Amino acid sequence: MKTLHIEMGRHRLGGTMQVYYLMRGLRARGEPAVLVCARGGDLHRLAEADGLNLRAVDFAGDIDLRFIWRLAAILRAERPDVIHIHSRRGADTLGLLAAKLTGIGKVVLSRRVDDPVKPGWLTRLRYVTLPDRVVTVSKGIARVLIEAGVPAEGIRQVYSAIDFRAYQSALDVAQARAKLDLPAGVPVLVVIAQLIPRKGHRFLLQALPRIRAVHPDTQVLFVGEGAEEATLRGAVSAAGLDGCVRFLGYRNDIGDILRACDVLVHPATMEGFANVAMQAMASGIPVVSSAVGGMPESVRHEVTGLLVPPQDPAALADALLRLLGDPALRQRLGAQGREIVEREFNTDAMVEGNLAVYRELLGGGRA
């Protein structure tokens, strides 16, 4: 069984890393697989350095219609049994059209976000007519599709995974804090997400006055880049929080950053299944997250972290104050999170879940 995987994301984000883990897992199992990725992007560099079988192509963006013909040529040359389209936005639509044009292989489409989907013929074309199966990374995303009229029998759910070992920092807490120039003994909260509105950074900023009234030396780290950076920096300055909130930009040393922190905060308004929550769990720190999308499937309330209503700074402050005031609770939730992510969200489970979908399509039974 030969599979071909399409991921045109240029940056080392959660979805891109899932494809990288999947390709490595398929190779380890002796399963022939080809990766089609954007030339010069992070995934291209990672896959090339790892010796993965890849075809790097030029991709000018979501309306690059010439990509259809470039991809069709690759499909005809490779002739895979299964084509798995991982990208979102334009690249997935273009990939679906290229697969349809060639008529080669069964087609699997991944969906990693819980953005609203409008019922209608376009939704049916994208999620029913063109792909043979849709794979969602959480039950929450599957519900969004089903509510939009996509038949449940065409959807399979396979959780995202992380490389557990990648988040076992070699540093102790003191070393990790020294690396980030953080004082010993102060509470440290971290948000690791793109700086875009739906990630909800503003709600943590609104919760901070209550938190700092109890813990005045609290430090907050924003890790990531995005279009809302200038707005967030302005809000931080306007609230007089410049000495409290730091913007670290895009980082590759997430394991070391998490080791320095007490709580990961994920106040998103929408979220399919945040890989960063699993990263925090692997690092042994608890998570406070909005109860949106697929988040309750990884951040289990009172087990691996605390869930709060979305867009509710007061509830967010309450949850964070509870954790900051109870080191034993933080330790318990962190330890349970580490056990759960190692047992349930490992790369082997993710690879086998996708393989089951491929085998089902090729006549091997229900995934």
JSON list of C-alpha atoms in Angstrom, two decimals, residues 5-9 11-26 35 42-43 84-87 110 112 137 158-163 274-276 345-351 354:
[
{"chain": "A", "resi": 5, "resn": "HIS", "atom": "CA", "xyz": [0.59, 13.02, 1.64]},
{"chain": "A", "resi": 6, "resn": "ILE", "atom": "CA", "xyz": [-0.04, 16.67, 0.75]},
{"chain": "A", "resi": 7, "resn": "GLU", "atom": "CA", "xyz": [0.85, 19.37, 3.29]},
{"chain": "A", "resi": 8, "resn": "MET", "atom": "CA", "xyz": [1.57, 22.86, 1.98]},
{"chain": "A", "resi": 9, "resn": "GLY", "atom": "CA", "xyz": [1.89, 24.67, 5.30]},
{"chain": "A", "resi": 11, "resn": "HIS", "atom": "CA", "xyz": [5.61, 26.91, 9.18]},
{"chain": "A", "resi": 12, "resn": "ARG", "atom": "CA", "xyz": [6.36, 24.45, 11.95]},
{"chain": "A", "resi": 13, "resn": "LEU", "atom": "CA", "xyz": [2.89, 24.48, 13.47]},
{"chain": "A", "resi": 14, "resn": "GLY", "atom": "CA", "xyz": [0.83, 21.70, 15.02]},
{"chain": "A", "resi": 15, "resn": "GLY", "atom": "CA", "xyz": [-0.75, 20.34, 11.84]},
{"chain": "A", "resi": 16, "resn": "THR", "atom": "CA", "xyz": [2.53, 20.38, 9.94]},
{"chain": "A", "resi": 17, "resn": "MET", "atom": "CA", "xyz": [4.23, 18.38, 12.68]},
{"chain": "A", "resi": 18, "resn": "GLN", "atom": "CA", "xyz": [1.45, 15.79, 12.59]},
{"chain": "A", "resi": 19, "resn": "VAL", "atom": "CA", "xyz": [2.28, 15.08, 8.96]},
{"chain": "A", "resi": 20, "resn": "TYR", "atom": "CA", "xyz": [5.98, 14.83, 9.82]},
{"chain": "A", "resi": 21, "resn": "TYR", "atom": "CA", "xyz": [5.26, 12.35, 12.63]},
{"chain": "A", "resi": 22, "resn": "LEU", "atom": "CA", "xyz": [2.97, 10.35, 10.34]},
{"chain": "A", "resi": 23, "resn": "MET", "atom": "CA", "xyz": [5.59, 10.14, 7.59]},
{"chain": "A", "resi": 24, "resn": "ARG", "atom": "CA", "xyz": [8.22, 8.95, 10.07]},
{"chain": "A", "resi": 25, "resn": "GLY", "atom": "CA", "xyz": [5.83, 6.39, 11.51]},
{"chain": "A", "resi": 26, "resn": "LEU", "atom": "CA", "xyz": [4.95, 5.01, 8.09]},
{"chain": "A", "resi": 35, "resn": "LEU", "atom": "CA", "xyz": [5.33, 13.67, 0.98]},
{"chain": "A", "resi": 42, "resn": "ASP", "atom": "CA", "xyz": [9.87, 24.25, 7.53]},
{"chain": "A", "resi": 43, "resn": "LEU", "atom": "CA", "xyz": [8.41, 20.84, 6.64]},
{"chain": "A", "resi": 84, "resn": "HIS", "atom": "CA", "xyz": [-4.08, 11.96, 2.08]},
{"chain": "A", "resi": 85, "resn": "ILE", "atom": "CA", "xyz": [-4.64, 15.72, 1.90]},
{"chain": "A", "resi": 86, "resn": "HIS", "atom": "CA", "xyz": [-3.64, 17.36, 5.17]},
{"chain": "A", "resi": 87, "resn": "SER", "atom": "CA", "xyz": [-3.56, 21.08, 4.29]},
{"chain": "A", "resi": 110, "resn": "SER", "atom": "CA", "xyz": [-7.97, 15.80, 7.15]},
{"chain": "A", "resi": 112, "resn": "ARG", "atom": "CA", "xyz": [-8.01, 19.98, 12.13]},
{"chain": "A", "resi": 137, "resn": "VAL", "atom": "CA", "xyz": [-8.48, 15.09, 14.90]},
{"chain": "A", "resi": 158, "resn": "VAL", "atom": "CA", "xyz": [-7.94, 9.99, 14.74]},
{"chain": "A", "resi": 159, "resn": "TYR", "atom": "CA", "xyz": [-6.39, 12.06, 17.52]},
{"chain": "A", "resi": 160, "resn": "SER", "atom": "CA", "xyz": [-3.32, 14.17, 16.93]},
{"chain": "A", "resi": 161, "resn": "ALA", "atom": "CA", "xyz": [-0.16, 13.09, 18.71]},
{"chain": "A", "resi": 162, "resn": "ILE", "atom": "CA", "xyz": [3.15, 14.42, 19.91]},
{"chain": "A", "resi": 163, "resn": "ASP", "atom": "CA", "xyz": [6.62, 13.00, 20.18]},
{"chain": "A", "resi": 274, "resn": "ALA", "atom": "CA", "xyz": [-4.58, 22.13, 20.47]},
{"chain": "A", "resi": 275, "resn": "ASN", "atom": "CA", "xyz": [-1.33, 20.21, 20.18]},
{"chain": "A", "resi": 276, "resn": "VAL", "atom": "CA", "xyz": [0.23, 22.63, 22.65]},
{"chain": "A", "resi": 345, "resn": "PHE", "atom": "CA", "xyz": [-1.76, 10.65, 22.40]},
{"chain": "A", "resi": 346, "resn": "ASN", "atom": "CA", "xyz": [1.43, 8.96, 21.28]},
{"chain": "A", "resi": 347, "resn": "THR", "atom": "CA", "xyz": [2.60, 8.88, 17.68]},
{"chain": "A", "resi": 348, "resn": "ASP", "atom": "CA", "xyz": [2.12, 5.12, 17.36]},
{"chain": "A", "resi": 349, "resn": "ALA", "atom": "CA", "xyz": [-1.60, 5.46, 18.08]},
{"chain": "A", "resi": 350, "resn": "MET", "atom": "CA", "xyz": [-1.92, 8.28, 15.53]},
{"chain": "A", "resi": 351, "resn": "VAL", "atom": "CA", "xyz": [-0.06, 6.38, 12.81]},
{"chain": "A", "resi": 354, "resn": "ASN", "atom": "CA", "xyz": [-4.55, 6.61, 9.96]}
]
